[in-house]
Amino acid sequence: MCECKLKKSDLSLLSGVLDEYAKVEGSLITILQKAQEIYGYLPIDVIYHIAEATGNSPAKVLGVATFYTQFRLQPIGKYLIMQCQGTACHVNGSERIAAAITEELGIRDGETTEDGLFTLSNVACLGCCSLSPVMMINGETYGTLTPEKTINILRELREKAEKEGQA
Amino acid sequence: MRKIVVGEGSCGIAAGAAKVYSALEPLAAGSGVELKITGCIGMCYLEPIVDVYDDDTLLQRLVLVNEKDAQRVMDAAKTADFSGVEDLKIKDEDKEFLSKQTRIALRNCGIVDPTDIKDYQRRGGYEALRKVLTTMSQDDVINVIKTSGLAGRGGAGFPTWFKWNAAKSSVSANGRKYLICNADEGDPGAFMDRAVIESDPHNLIEGMMIGAYAIGATEAVVYVRAEYPLAIVRLENAMKEARANGMLGKNIMGTDFSCDMRIKAGAGAFVCGEETALIESLEGKRGMPRLKPPFPAQAGYNLEPSNINNVETFANVPWILANGGEKFAAMGTEGSKGTKVFAVTGKVKKGGLVEVPMGMTLRDVIFGIAGGIKDDKQCKAVQMGGPSGGCIPYSMFDTVIDYKALGATGAIMGSGGMVVMDESTCMVGMAKFFLDFTTKESCGKCVPCRIGTKRLNEILTRIVNGNGKEGDIELLEELCLAVKDGSLCGLGQSAPNPALTTIRYFRDEYEAHIKDKKCPAHECTALLKYSIDPEKCKGCTLCAKKCPAKAIDGDVKKPHAIRQQDCIKCGQCYATCRFGAISVE
């Protein structure tokens, strides 16, 4: 048996969601979205649990979870950096921003820093094209980025996290 | 009453509007000045924007406002004396950005408070729905839409009345019929649908309820992108308000017509903008397109008759019903009626949302309204229609905005993204960027799209990396046609467009990459060569210190040189040199 299956998530957290949606046809995506809100990602035992509760095969649930970019099968860091890959951002130099993030944090798309602080995720257009290039970190949008500005933002967040850690 | 209104669309908030609002809040308390929010006026390049009103009269628009300006703004608003905020006043040339537009879908955006139904009603909101429900038959409504010539604003441009009529005529065995709004705005570079939902959600609700009545729908669903959290919050709130005021739910406005509405948040898949894929996703499955026929009008969501329209399409509907189909049809060209909203972005001076009558030229929009190219560089092309569209070269900017005219260029009207490019954008790189996107977003159901986009992407990648081979252009063209012909849905059928149009108009750039191993736009890093002119180099050592690869040698006050084999082409030396001694080719 694979190691990840041994990890035990607290499945009771999901019971409210399953009570509401498990028997409603067509709500698998909604259930997965709510589960991800609860756990921060979709642990494999949660996927099995949802499959059982909704009467789907685990393969089908996993199939849906891997089809959509919103769903994550791995835990994420404290700060989720969503780097916009839209056309306007591309034209205005998003690749240099990506390079700056990778150089500063040593992570690429989909990876998390070893200290668990940052996760980098490439996302489709965030729709703030006039501020391009853009990234969103935990819901806050940062626009008209330059590599220097990006690095400063990341360093500020790291300092903030360190202070919080000490407090 | 004196009012201060802060523009809080997503762009505005990203630019700092929420901070401006918070700074104004304590100052407004007990001051006699009311503090409100509004949505997006479309002048994204001037956000945050703060308007000062006396009742409904705009006294002054202030732009690029910072939270530190809060006290000055409040003082000016109280006294209506704006001499203390001269620096924030909107300039006349920026006023033209709006005055040159014709706003129908966006008519309330940036004016009404999206969180207050009364604001919408004060501007005539829900009167069209009342007229429809109390005085018109289903066929009457469809006929008005037919007269208006309204066509689907999501990209394909299919006549709206035809879809409505097909859905109306279709009979459901269970008596269920659905009206679905496609708000899965996936084209990178387009954000008008988000702006409409965030700024004027009641307009969407009213348009949808008119559509629901016309086709006899029993339920309405809005499929919104998950990347638009604010749009979802505002629409949810508006639905609550509408329900409380009898515009949604049982016996709407006291009539026999009942229809409720719900939101379904998408989970991030570009292909779900395709209507049958969207239906699959609504049903909780992987968003893979279905074969047509049967069309959604016959067997759509839950295999019941369904009609799907885009947000902007619905946003036009209340206006058309209130003003008559003829008035809408009076605008535009022979084949394209009314107005279209464009998100103009990229290398333009004034990026934002622009709504203009069909028939305007690209030049009028990009130079007349959006102010032309940043830093007065040379304009190269505009990309329209996102990954399904193409690049139109500057030499063809007299093309008019019209479904047919734009289609003839190889691009498409699309949902309205206009990404403007200057001389520094590599067109091969642009094609690769889009193929990269469609390769990732291909759902994998049909082979020509799944494998074809991958192979196209591989060829483009080797060209931008300097490994292009003789015959690659022809190979690309052949493969493009195969993918176009062989794919099941719109995604695959249109995925080759970015490559085809750039080959058509910028073949010389492809040839330069393949034959000369050069990127004329100086964008493809693998093909760049940096060198130092010994005549100009003063030996200041700055570039050598900055170089992350330590690839620059030279003694102080003596000309430096770059060791090409170690150069990683990051361009830092080029940006650092104060003597213009470093050149790139």
mmCIF file of N, CA and C in Angstrom, chain B residues 155-235:
data_model
loop_
_atom_site.group_PDB
_atom_site.id
_atom_site.type_symbol
_atom_site.label_atom_id
_atom_site.label_comp_id
_atom_site.label_asym_id
_atom_site.label_seq_id
_atom_site.Cartn_x
_atom_site.Cartn_y
_atom_site.Cartn_z
ATOM 1 N N GLY B 155 -17.947 35.014 -28.575
ATOM 2 C CA GLY B 155 -16.917 34.756 -29.564
ATOM 3 C C GLY B 155 -17.466 34.294 -30.900
ATOM 4 N N ALA B 156 -18.391 33.355 -30.865
ATOM 5 C CA ALA B 156 -18.838 32.757 -32.111
ATOM 6 C C ALA B 156 -19.760 33.675 -32.902
ATOM 7 N N GLY B 157 -20.476 34.572 -32.228
ATOM 8 C CA GLY B 157 -21.322 35.519 -32.944
ATOM 9 C C GLY B 157 -22.562 34.906 -33.553
ATOM 10 N N PHE B 158 -23.101 33.881 -32.907
ATOM 11 C CA PHE B 158 -24.311 33.228 -33.402
ATOM 12 C C PHE B 158 -25.533 34.070 -33.023
ATOM 13 N N PRO B 159 -26.521 34.206 -33.928
ATOM 14 C CA PRO B 159 -27.681 35.061 -33.610
ATOM 15 C C PRO B 159 -28.408 34.582 -32.342
ATOM 16 N N THR B 160 -28.573 35.489 -31.414
ATOM 17 C CA THR B 160 -29.164 35.138 -30.121
ATOM 18 C C THR B 160 -30.621 34.687 -30.262
ATOM 19 N N TRP B 161 -31.380 35.391 -31.104
ATOM 20 C CA TRP B 161 -32.807 35.048 -31.237
ATOM 21 C C TRP B 161 -32.984 33.613 -31.700
ATOM 22 N N PHE B 162 -32.054 33.157 -32.561
ATOM 23 C CA PHE B 162 -32.194 31.818 -33.126
ATOM 24 C C PHE B 162 -32.072 30.765 -32.027
ATOM 25 N N LYS B 163 -31.077 30.982 -31.146
ATOM 26 C CA LYS B 163 -30.891 30.051 -30.037
ATOM 27 C C LYS B 163 -32.092 30.078 -29.101
ATOM 28 N N TRP B 164 -32.557 31.287 -28.818
ATOM 29 C CA TRP B 164 -33.700 31.423 -27.908
ATOM 30 C C TRP B 164 -34.930 30.730 -28.494
ATOM 31 N N ASN B 165 -35.123 30.912 -29.792
ATOM 32 C CA ASN B 165 -36.291 30.332 -30.435
ATOM 33 C C ASN B 165 -36.213 28.811 -30.423
ATOM 34 N N ALA B 166 -34.999 28.291 -30.678
ATOM 35 C CA ALA B 166 -34.825 26.829 -30.670
ATOM 36 C C ALA B 166 -35.106 26.270 -29.281
ATOM 37 N N ALA B 167 -34.626 26.966 -28.255
ATOM 38 C CA ALA B 167 -34.846 26.486 -26.888
ATOM 39 C C ALA B 167 -36.313 26.617 -26.508
ATOM 40 N N LYS B 168 -36.928 27.685 -26.958
ATOM 41 C CA LYS B 168 -38.354 27.888 -26.648
ATOM 42 C C LYS B 168 -39.193 26.782 -27.289
ATOM 43 N N SER B 169 -38.865 26.440 -28.537
ATOM 44 C CA SER B 169 -39.655 25.453 -29.273
ATOM 45 C C SER B 169 -39.430 24.034 -28.788
ATOM 46 N N SER B 170 -38.308 23.826 -28.104
ATOM 47 C CA SER B 170 -37.969 22.477 -27.670
ATOM 48 C C SER B 170 -38.832 22.093 -26.468
ATOM 49 N N VAL B 171 -39.334 20.850 -26.494
ATOM 50 C CA VAL B 171 -40.236 20.411 -25.427
ATOM 51 C C VAL B 171 -39.497 19.462 -24.487
ATOM 52 N N SER B 172 -39.662 19.688 -23.191
ATOM 53 C CA SER B 172 -39.042 18.800 -22.216
ATOM 54 C C SER B 172 -40.088 17.854 -21.665
ATOM 55 N N ALA B 173 -39.703 16.575 -21.581
ATOM 56 C CA ALA B 173 -40.636 15.579 -21.069
ATOM 57 C C ALA B 173 -40.950 15.837 -19.597
ATOM 58 N N ASN B 174 -39.960 16.363 -18.880
ATOM 59 C CA ASN B 174 -40.146 16.599 -17.445
ATOM 60 C C ASN B 174 -40.584 18.022 -17.130
ATOM 61 N N GLY B 175 -40.770 18.814 -18.177
ATOM 62 C CA GLY B 175 -41.171 20.201 -17.951
ATOM 63 C C GLY B 175 -40.039 21.084 -17.479
ATOM 64 N N ARG B 176 -38.794 20.578 -17.584
ATOM 65 C CA ARG B 176 -37.667 21.390 -17.114
ATOM 66 C C ARG B 176 -36.908 21.995 -18.289
ATOM 67 N N LYS B 177 -36.500 23.226 -18.121
ATOM 68 C CA LYS B 177 -35.738 23.914 -19.158
ATOM 69 C C LYS B 177 -34.769 24.857 -18.467
ATOM 70 N N TYR B 178 -33.543 24.936 -18.999
ATOM 71 C CA TYR B 178 -32.533 25.729 -18.299
ATOM 72 C C TYR B 178 -32.026 26.893 -19.131
ATOM 73 N N LEU B 179 -31.796 27.993 -18.448
ATOM 74 C CA LEU B 179 -31.097 29.115 -19.064
ATOM 75 C C LEU B 179 -29.752 29.223 -18.350
ATOM 76 N N ILE B 180 -28.681 29.151 -19.127
ATOM 77 C CA ILE B 180 -27.354 29.134 -18.522
ATOM 78 C C ILE B 180 -26.551 30.337 -18.999
ATOM 79 N N CYS B 181 -25.867 30.951 -18.073
ATOM 80 C CA CYS B 181 -24.990 32.065 -18.437
ATOM 81 C C CYS B 181 -23.547 31.595 -18.367
ATOM 82 N N ASN B 182 -22.855 31.760 -19.482
ATOM 83 C CA ASN B 182 -21.456 31.379 -19.547
ATOM 84 C C ASN B 182 -20.600 32.552 -19.062
ATOM 85 N N ALA B 183 -20.151 32.454 -17.822
ATOM 86 C CA ALA B 183 -19.269 33.484 -17.264
ATOM 87 C C ALA B 183 -17.908 32.866 -16.975
ATOM 88 N N ASP B 184 -17.551 31.865 -17.790
ATOM 89 C CA ASP B 184 -16.254 31.201 -17.640
ATOM 90 C C ASP B 184 -15.277 31.892 -18.579
ATOM 91 N N GLU B 185 -15.061 33.150 -18.298
ATOM 92 C CA GLU B 185 -14.276 34.001 -19.189
ATOM 93 C C GLU B 185 -12.818 33.553 -19.168
ATOM 94 N N GLY B 186 -12.475 32.667 -20.100
ATOM 95 C CA GLY B 186 -11.158 32.049 -20.023
ATOM 96 C C GLY B 186 -10.092 32.656 -20.900
ATOM 97 N N ASP B 187 -10.491 33.450 -21.894
ATOM 98 C CA ASP B 187 -9.490 34.027 -22.797
ATOM 99 C C ASP B 187 -8.540 34.907 -22.005
ATOM 100 N N PRO B 188 -7.251 34.558 -22.007
ATOM 101 C CA PRO B 188 -6.336 35.439 -21.286
ATOM 102 C C PRO B 188 -6.320 36.799 -21.974
ATOM 103 N N GLY B 189 -6.548 37.841 -21.228
ATOM 104 C CA GLY B 189 -6.566 39.175 -21.820
ATOM 105 C C GLY B 189 -7.956 39.741 -22.003
ATOM 106 N N ALA B 190 -8.977 39.012 -21.548
ATOM 107 C CA ALA B 190 -10.348 39.524 -21.642
ATOM 108 C C ALA B 190 -10.951 39.525 -20.250
ATOM 109 N N PHE B 191 -11.560 40.663 -19.862
ATOM 110 C CA PHE B 191 -12.136 40.704 -18.514
ATOM 111 C C PHE B 191 -13.429 41.513 -18.460
ATOM 112 N N MET B 192 -14.122 41.636 -19.618
ATOM 113 C CA MET B 192 -15.343 42.438 -19.617
ATOM 114 C C MET B 192 -16.474 41.750 -18.860
ATOM 115 N N ASP B 193 -16.512 40.436 -18.916
ATOM 116 C CA ASP B 193 -17.602 39.738 -18.235
ATOM 117 C C ASP B 193 -17.463 39.900 -16.727
ATOM 118 N N ARG B 194 -16.211 39.801 -16.268
ATOM 119 C CA ARG B 194 -15.979 40.004 -14.846
ATOM 120 C C ARG B 194 -16.413 41.418 -14.445
ATOM 121 N N ALA B 195 -16.069 42.398 -15.283
ATOM 122 C CA ALA B 195 -16.408 43.778 -14.961
ATOM 123 C C ALA B 195 -17.918 43.960 -14.878
ATOM 124 N N VAL B 196 -18.657 43.340 -15.802
ATOM 125 C CA VAL B 196 -20.120 43.476 -15.781
ATOM 126 C C VAL B 196 -20.687 42.867 -14.497
ATOM 127 N N ILE B 197 -20.220 41.674 -14.133
ATOM 128 C CA ILE B 197 -20.777 41.021 -12.940
ATOM 129 C C ILE B 197 -20.397 41.800 -11.680
ATOM 130 N N GLU B 198 -19.162 42.236 -11.611
ATOM 131 C CA GLU B 198 -18.729 42.957 -10.412
ATOM 132 C C GLU B 198 -19.369 44.336 -10.301
ATOM 133 N N SER B 199 -19.610 44.971 -11.442
ATOM 134 C CA SER B 199 -20.015 46.371 -11.425
ATOM 135 C C SER B 199 -21.508 46.574 -11.583
ATOM 136 N N ASP B 200 -22.168 45.632 -12.252
ATOM 137 C CA ASP B 200 -23.589 45.819 -12.541
ATOM 138 C C ASP B 200 -24.308 44.470 -12.548
ATOM 139 N N PRO B 201 -24.284 43.763 -11.417
ATOM 140 C CA PRO B 201 -24.817 42.394 -11.413
ATOM 141 C C PRO B 201 -26.316 42.337 -11.700
ATOM 142 N N HIS B 202 -27.053 43.399 -11.331
ATOM 143 C CA HIS B 202 -28.504 43.358 -11.569
ATOM 144 C C HIS B 202 -28.830 43.405 -13.055
ATOM 145 N N ASN B 203 -27.967 44.039 -13.825
ATOM 146 C CA ASN B 203 -28.163 44.071 -15.271
ATOM 147 C C ASN B 203 -28.123 42.648 -15.828
ATOM 148 N N LEU B 204 -27.183 41.843 -15.316
ATOM 149 C CA LEU B 204 -27.092 40.448 -15.755
ATOM 150 C C LEU B 204 -28.344 39.681 -15.323
ATOM 151 N N ILE B 205 -28.762 39.886 -14.070
ATOM 152 C CA ILE B 205 -29.944 39.168 -13.581
ATOM 153 C C ILE B 205 -31.166 39.537 -14.416
ATOM 154 N N GLU B 206 -31.317 40.832 -14.689
ATOM 155 C CA GLU B 206 -32.482 41.256 -15.469
ATOM 156 C C GLU B 206 -32.439 40.664 -16.881
ATOM 157 N N GLY B 207 -31.264 40.736 -17.512
ATOM 158 C CA GLY B 207 -31.121 40.167 -18.857
ATOM 159 C C GLY B 207 -31.433 38.680 -18.865
ATOM 160 N N MET B 208 -30.960 37.988 -17.830
ATOM 161 C CA MET B 208 -31.199 36.545 -17.768
ATOM 162 C C MET B 208 -32.666 36.232 -17.520
ATOM 163 N N MET B 209 -33.331 37.009 -16.697
ATOM 164 C CA MET B 209 -34.742 36.731 -16.439
ATOM 165 C C MET B 209 -35.597 36.989 -17.688
ATOM 166 N N ILE B 210 -35.189 37.996 -18.486
ATOM 167 C CA ILE B 210 -35.895 38.239 -19.748
ATOM 168 C C ILE B 210 -35.691 37.034 -20.675
ATOM 169 N N GLY B 211 -34.452 36.554 -20.735
ATOM 170 C CA GLY B 211 -34.161 35.377 -21.555
ATOM 171 C C GLY B 211 -34.905 34.153 -21.048
ATOM 172 N N ALA B 212 -34.940 34.004 -19.721
ATOM 173 C CA ALA B 212 -35.613 32.848 -19.127
ATOM 174 C C ALA B 212 -37.096 32.849 -19.484
ATOM 175 N N TYR B 213 -37.697 34.043 -19.450
ATOM 176 C CA TYR B 213 -39.116 34.156 -19.816
ATOM 177 C C TYR B 213 -39.306 33.792 -21.294
ATOM 178 N N ALA B 214 -38.397 34.306 -22.137
ATOM 179 C CA ALA B 214 -38.537 34.093 -23.576
ATOM 180 C C ALA B 214 -38.479 32.616 -23.950
ATOM 181 N N ILE B 215 -37.615 31.862 -23.301
ATOM 182 C CA ILE B 215 -37.507 30.442 -23.677
ATOM 183 C C ILE B 215 -38.362 29.551 -22.774
ATOM 184 N N GLY B 216 -38.910 30.128 -21.707
ATOM 185 C CA GLY B 216 -39.710 29.331 -20.781
ATOM 186 C C GLY B 216 -38.871 28.508 -19.831
ATOM 187 N N ALA B 217 -37.761 29.081 -19.379
ATOM 188 C CA ALA B 217 -36.861 28.331 -18.506
ATOM 189 C C ALA B 217 -37.437 28.226 -17.098
ATOM 190 N N THR B 218 -37.127 27.099 -16.449
ATOM 191 C CA THR B 218 -37.582 26.894 -15.082
ATOM 192 C C THR B 218 -36.471 27.197 -14.079
ATOM 193 N N GLU B 219 -35.234 27.208 -14.559
ATOM 194 C CA GLU B 219 -34.136 27.534 -13.663
ATOM 195 C C GLU B 219 -33.013 28.209 -14.447
ATOM 196 N N ALA B 220 -32.318 29.137 -13.802
ATOM 197 C CA ALA B 220 -31.192 29.815 -14.436
ATOM 198 C C ALA B 220 -29.924 29.527 -13.638
ATOM 199 N N VAL B 221 -28.839 29.277 -14.353
ATOM 200 C CA VAL B 221 -27.569 28.978 -13.696
ATOM 201 C C VAL B 221 -26.483 29.875 -14.292
ATOM 202 N N VAL B 222 -25.651 30.430 -13.428
ATOM 203 C CA VAL B 222 -24.503 31.206 -13.910
ATOM 204 C C VAL B 222 -23.240 30.418 -13.597
ATOM 205 N N TYR B 223 -22.486 30.080 -14.633
ATOM 206 C CA TYR B 223 -21.237 29.340 -14.449
ATOM 207 C C TYR B 223 -20.093 30.350 -14.451
ATOM 208 N N VAL B 224 -19.563 30.630 -13.257
ATOM 209 C CA VAL B 224 -18.540 31.683 -13.117
ATOM 210 C C VAL B 224 -17.171 31.064 -12.867
ATOM 211 N N ARG B 225 -16.161 31.649 -13.455
ATOM 212 C CA ARG B 225 -14.781 31.222 -13.193
ATOM 213 C C ARG B 225 -14.434 31.335 -11.722
ATOM 214 N N ALA B 226 -13.721 30.356 -11.213
ATOM 215 C CA ALA B 226 -13.321 30.384 -9.811
ATOM 216 C C ALA B 226 -12.314 31.505 -9.538
ATOM 217 N N GLU B 227 -11.630 31.968 -10.595
ATOM 218 C CA GLU B 227 -10.634 33.029 -10.413
ATOM 219 C C GLU B 227 -11.281 34.385 -10.150
ATOM 220 N N TYR B 228 -12.609 34.445 -10.175
ATOM 221 C CA TYR B 228 -13.311 35.718 -9.998
ATOM 222 C C TYR B 228 -14.092 35.744 -8.687
ATOM 223 N N PRO B 229 -13.395 35.671 -7.542
ATOM 224 C CA PRO B 229 -14.126 35.580 -6.275
ATOM 225 C C PRO B 229 -15.033 36.784 -5.997
ATOM 226 N N LEU B 230 -14.573 37.987 -6.365
ATOM 227 C CA LEU B 230 -15.374 39.174 -6.071
ATOM 228 C C LEU B 230 -16.668 39.171 -6.898
ATOM 229 N N ALA B 231 -16.569 38.710 -8.132
ATOM 230 C CA ALA B 231 -17.750 38.643 -8.989
ATOM 231 C C ALA B 231 -18.787 37.702 -8.369
ATOM 232 N N ILE B 232 -18.312 36.598 -7.805
ATOM 233 C CA ILE B 232 -19.235 35.636 -7.206
ATOM 234 C C ILE B 232 -19.924 36.257 -5.986
ATOM 235 N N VAL B 233 -19.150 36.946 -5.153
ATOM 236 C CA VAL B 233 -19.728 37.579 -3.956
ATOM 237 C C VAL B 233 -20.777 38.625 -4.347
ATOM 238 N N ARG B 234 -20.427 39.475 -5.321
ATOM 239 C CA ARG B 234 -21.351 40.549 -5.710
ATOM 240 C C ARG B 234 -22.621 39.987 -6.341
ATOM 241 N N LEU B 235 -22.458 38.935 -7.161
ATOM 242 C CA LEU B 235 -23.635 38.361 -7.816
ATOM 243 C C LEU B 235 -24.531 37.666 -6.794
#
